[in-house]
């Protein structure tokens, strides 16, 4: 685990200094399988930074409620590849790694979290904000589908480009 954290830190440092201007933040809603009997509903906050034209790195935290006695709190680092060969601007795949805390009948249970996500960043109108529909699969949540709305905090590119 320490080696993975060091690798992520080195990837941040290896990005050009201009990458520090490619920051973004978003909040979203999600349906997922963080439930014992039904579908869980939840929300999340995400922050990221463009390392270069191909990669982003960031952090996401989320909470889900399973409509029964189970709820979860997720903390994850994310690493995004955004130059897919389909020639459609905004498509990405994302690796997620972190931890989850389950709250069940007054007890807490920590667990490892790992997954893959795929989505599409769309800049409607002027490019001052974005929408990201996304699907994900992994452990322990099995699946998730959601949408994020966000803003570029700072960018060194033209509007609507990411």
mmCIF file of C-alpha atoms in Angstrom:
data_model
loop_
_atom_site.group_PDB
_atom_site.id
_atom_site.type_symbol
_atom_site.label_atom_id
_atom_site.label_comp_id
_atom_site.label_asym_id
_atom_site.label_seq_id
_atom_site.Cartn_x
_atom_site.Cartn_y
_atom_site.Cartn_z
ATOM 1 C CA UNK A 1 0.000 0.000 0.000
ATOM 2 C CA UNK A 2 2.872 2.370 0.817
ATOM 3 C CA UNK A 3 4.418 1.768 -2.605
ATOM 4 C CA UNK A 4 1.135 2.648 -4.311
ATOM 5 C CA UNK A 5 0.846 5.885 -2.339
ATOM 6 C CA UNK A 6 4.440 6.806 -3.222
ATOM 7 C CA UNK A 7 3.696 6.085 -6.904
ATOM 8 C CA UNK A 8 0.643 8.368 -6.819
ATOM 9 C CA UNK A 9 2.704 11.111 -5.164
ATOM 10 C CA UNK A 10 5.398 10.788 -7.823
ATOM 11 C CA UNK A 11 2.781 11.044 -10.572
ATOM 12 C CA UNK A 12 1.568 14.304 -9.036
ATOM 13 C CA UNK A 13 5.102 15.667 -8.893
ATOM 14 C CA UNK A 14 5.965 14.451 -12.403
ATOM 15 C CA UNK A 15 3.197 16.556 -13.946
ATOM 16 C CA UNK A 16 4.264 19.865 -15.401
ATOM 17 C CA UNK A 17 3.930 23.009 -13.311
ATOM 18 C CA UNK A 18 1.183 24.190 -15.627
ATOM 19 C CA UNK A 19 -0.876 21.177 -14.504
ATOM 20 C CA UNK A 20 -1.394 22.984 -11.214
ATOM 21 C CA UNK A 21 -3.783 25.235 -13.123
ATOM 22 C CA UNK A 22 -6.042 22.323 -14.195
ATOM 23 C CA UNK A 23 -8.074 21.881 -11.030
ATOM 24 C CA UNK A 24 -11.733 20.867 -10.795
ATOM 25 C CA UNK A 25 -14.328 20.058 -8.151
ATOM 26 C CA UNK A 26 -17.709 18.358 -8.352
ATOM 27 C CA UNK A 27 -20.568 16.857 -6.401
ATOM 28 C CA UNK A 28 -22.758 14.015 -7.492
ATOM 29 C CA UNK A 29 -25.516 11.526 -6.835
ATOM 30 C CA UNK A 30 -25.270 7.767 -7.251
ATOM 31 C CA UNK A 31 -27.244 4.535 -7.090
ATOM 32 C CA UNK A 32 -25.084 1.572 -6.076
ATOM 33 C CA UNK A 33 -25.040 -1.884 -4.517
ATOM 34 C CA UNK A 34 -23.902 -0.749 -1.041
ATOM 35 C CA UNK A 35 -26.960 -2.386 0.465
ATOM 36 C CA UNK A 36 -27.870 -5.764 1.948
ATOM 37 C CA UNK A 37 -31.314 -6.064 0.329
ATOM 38 C CA UNK A 38 -31.919 -3.266 -2.165
ATOM 39 C CA UNK A 39 -30.267 -0.385 -3.988
ATOM 40 C CA UNK A 40 -28.383 2.271 -2.030
ATOM 41 C CA UNK A 41 -28.619 5.988 -2.779
ATOM 42 C CA UNK A 42 -25.808 8.358 -2.086
ATOM 43 C CA UNK A 43 -23.812 11.408 -2.869
ATOM 44 C CA UNK A 44 -20.174 12.318 -3.294
ATOM 45 C CA UNK A 45 -17.676 15.135 -3.521
ATOM 46 C CA UNK A 46 -14.709 14.966 -5.861
ATOM 47 C CA UNK A 47 -11.595 17.031 -6.453
ATOM 48 C CA UNK A 48 -9.053 16.488 -9.188
ATOM 49 C CA UNK A 49 -6.094 17.849 -11.051
ATOM 50 C CA UNK A 50 -5.036 17.370 -14.649
ATOM 51 C CA UNK A 51 -1.511 15.969 -14.656
ATOM 52 C CA UNK A 52 -1.180 16.345 -18.427
ATOM 53 C CA UNK A 53 -3.360 15.888 -21.528
ATOM 54 C CA UNK A 54 -3.773 12.160 -20.853
ATOM 55 C CA UNK A 55 -4.094 11.776 -17.077
ATOM 56 C CA UNK A 56 -5.897 13.243 -14.068
ATOM 57 C CA UNK A 57 -5.471 12.349 -10.414
ATOM 58 C CA UNK A 58 -7.777 13.216 -7.553
ATOM 59 C CA UNK A 59 -9.793 12.310 -4.505
ATOM 60 C CA UNK A 60 -13.427 11.353 -4.003
ATOM 61 C CA UNK A 61 -15.467 10.899 -0.829
ATOM 62 C CA UNK A 62 -19.000 9.522 -0.792
ATOM 63 C CA UNK A 63 -21.812 8.430 1.471
ATOM 64 C CA UNK A 64 -24.474 5.829 0.648
ATOM 65 C CA UNK A 65 -27.592 4.751 2.488
ATOM 66 C CA UNK A 66 -28.940 1.285 1.724
ATOM 67 C CA UNK A 67 -32.598 1.897 2.651
ATOM 68 C CA UNK A 68 -32.173 -0.601 5.491
ATOM 69 C CA UNK A 69 -29.712 -0.698 8.398
ATOM 70 C CA UNK A 70 -26.566 -0.365 6.271
ATOM 71 C CA UNK A 71 -24.795 2.838 5.286
ATOM 72 C CA UNK A 72 -21.303 3.422 3.940
ATOM 73 C CA UNK A 73 -18.660 6.110 3.872
ATOM 74 C CA UNK A 74 -16.105 5.830 1.032
ATOM 75 C CA UNK A 75 -12.722 7.542 0.662
ATOM 76 C CA UNK A 76 -10.797 6.941 -2.544
ATOM 77 C CA UNK A 77 -7.997 8.196 -4.679
ATOM 78 C CA UNK A 78 -8.642 8.225 -8.397
ATOM 79 C CA UNK A 79 -6.456 8.040 -11.454
ATOM 80 C CA UNK A 80 -8.113 8.911 -14.775
ATOM 81 C CA UNK A 81 -7.058 8.172 -18.354
ATOM 82 C CA UNK A 82 -8.808 10.516 -20.766
ATOM 83 C CA UNK A 83 -7.448 9.834 -24.254
ATOM 84 C CA UNK A 84 -9.587 6.905 -25.337
ATOM 85 C CA UNK A 85 -9.297 5.786 -28.979
ATOM 86 C CA UNK A 86 -12.959 6.500 -29.841
ATOM 87 C CA UNK A 87 -12.239 10.103 -30.916
ATOM 88 C CA UNK A 88 -15.000 11.439 -28.636
ATOM 89 C CA UNK A 89 -13.896 14.331 -26.458
ATOM 90 C CA UNK A 90 -14.548 13.838 -22.759
ATOM 91 C CA UNK A 91 -14.648 10.022 -22.522
ATOM 92 C CA UNK A 92 -12.545 8.557 -19.697
ATOM 93 C CA UNK A 93 -11.749 5.438 -17.705
ATOM 94 C CA UNK A 94 -10.781 5.721 -14.084
ATOM 95 C CA UNK A 95 -9.127 3.502 -11.474
ATOM 96 C CA UNK A 96 -10.287 3.994 -7.876
ATOM 97 C CA UNK A 97 -8.488 2.798 -4.758
ATOM 98 C CA UNK A 98 -9.243 3.520 -1.123
ATOM 99 C CA UNK A 99 -11.228 2.449 1.909
ATOM 100 C CA UNK A 100 -14.854 2.151 2.934
ATOM 101 C CA UNK A 101 -16.441 2.125 6.369
ATOM 102 C CA UNK A 102 -19.698 0.204 6.742
ATOM 103 C CA UNK A 103 -22.145 1.254 9.451
ATOM 104 C CA UNK A 104 -24.435 -1.649 10.330
ATOM 105 C CA UNK A 105 -26.708 -1.918 13.384
ATOM 106 C CA UNK A 106 -24.536 0.362 15.500
ATOM 107 C CA UNK A 107 -21.218 -1.260 14.535
ATOM 108 C CA UNK A 108 -18.560 -0.144 12.061
ATOM 109 C CA UNK A 109 -16.641 -2.370 9.667
ATOM 110 C CA UNK A 110 -13.732 -1.059 7.558
ATOM 111 C CA UNK A 111 -12.838 -2.559 4.189
ATOM 112 C CA UNK A 112 -10.570 -2.059 1.205
ATOM 113 C CA UNK A 113 -12.164 -0.398 -1.846
ATOM 114 C CA UNK A 114 -11.057 -0.875 -5.427
ATOM 115 C CA UNK A 115 -12.786 -0.374 -8.728
ATOM 116 C CA UNK A 116 -12.914 0.844 -12.291
ATOM 117 C CA UNK A 117 -15.201 3.536 -13.671
ATOM 118 C CA UNK A 118 -16.048 4.843 -17.119
ATOM 119 C CA UNK A 119 -17.733 8.126 -17.935
ATOM 120 C CA UNK A 120 -18.053 11.140 -20.135
ATOM 121 C CA UNK A 121 -17.290 14.753 -19.184
ATOM 122 C CA UNK A 122 -19.676 17.049 -21.066
ATOM 123 C CA UNK A 123 -19.361 20.849 -21.083
ATOM 124 C CA UNK A 124 -22.819 22.264 -21.916
ATOM 125 C CA UNK A 125 -23.021 25.841 -23.140
ATOM 126 C CA UNK A 126 -20.164 28.130 -22.192
ATOM 127 C CA UNK A 127 -17.871 25.523 -20.599
ATOM 128 C CA UNK A 128 -18.029 27.126 -17.140
ATOM 129 C CA UNK A 129 -19.339 23.857 -15.663
ATOM 130 C CA UNK A 130 -19.550 20.190 -16.590
ATOM 131 C CA UNK A 131 -21.725 17.093 -16.231
ATOM 132 C CA UNK A 132 -20.245 13.597 -15.898
ATOM 133 C CA UNK A 133 -22.492 10.548 -16.246
ATOM 134 C CA UNK A 134 -20.531 7.564 -14.947
ATOM 135 C CA UNK A 135 -20.741 3.826 -14.269
ATOM 136 C CA UNK A 136 -18.421 1.890 -11.988
ATOM 137 C CA UNK A 137 -17.752 -1.641 -10.826
ATOM 138 C CA UNK A 138 -15.556 -2.985 -8.069
ATOM 139 C CA UNK A 139 -15.251 -4.211 -4.517
ATOM 140 C CA UNK A 140 -17.119 -4.093 -2.163
ATOM 141 C CA UNK A 141 -19.875 -2.070 -3.875
ATOM 142 C CA UNK A 142 -20.149 -4.356 -6.978
ATOM 143 C CA UNK A 143 -21.715 -1.661 -9.202
ATOM 144 C CA UNK A 144 -22.687 2.002 -9.240
ATOM 145 C CA UNK A 145 -24.233 4.463 -11.663
ATOM 146 C CA UNK A 146 -24.267 8.202 -11.099
ATOM 147 C CA UNK A 147 -23.916 11.725 -12.325
ATOM 148 C CA UNK A 148 -21.573 14.471 -11.196
ATOM 149 C CA UNK A 149 -21.896 18.221 -11.735
ATOM 150 C CA UNK A 150 -18.750 20.254 -11.348
ATOM 151 C CA UNK A 151 -16.721 23.310 -12.166
ATOM 152 C CA UNK A 152 -13.191 23.856 -13.392
ATOM 153 C CA UNK A 153 -11.593 25.772 -10.507
ATOM 154 C CA UNK A 154 -8.663 26.881 -12.628
ATOM 155 C CA UNK A 155 -7.655 25.924 -16.126
ATOM 156 C CA UNK A 156 -4.911 26.849 -18.539
ATOM 157 C CA UNK A 157 -6.973 25.730 -21.558
ATOM 158 C CA UNK A 158 -9.775 27.318 -23.485
ATOM 159 C CA UNK A 159 -13.362 27.038 -22.336
ATOM 160 C CA UNK A 160 -14.944 23.689 -22.962
ATOM 161 C CA UNK A 161 -11.619 21.902 -23.269
ATOM 162 C CA UNK A 162 -10.350 19.458 -20.686
#
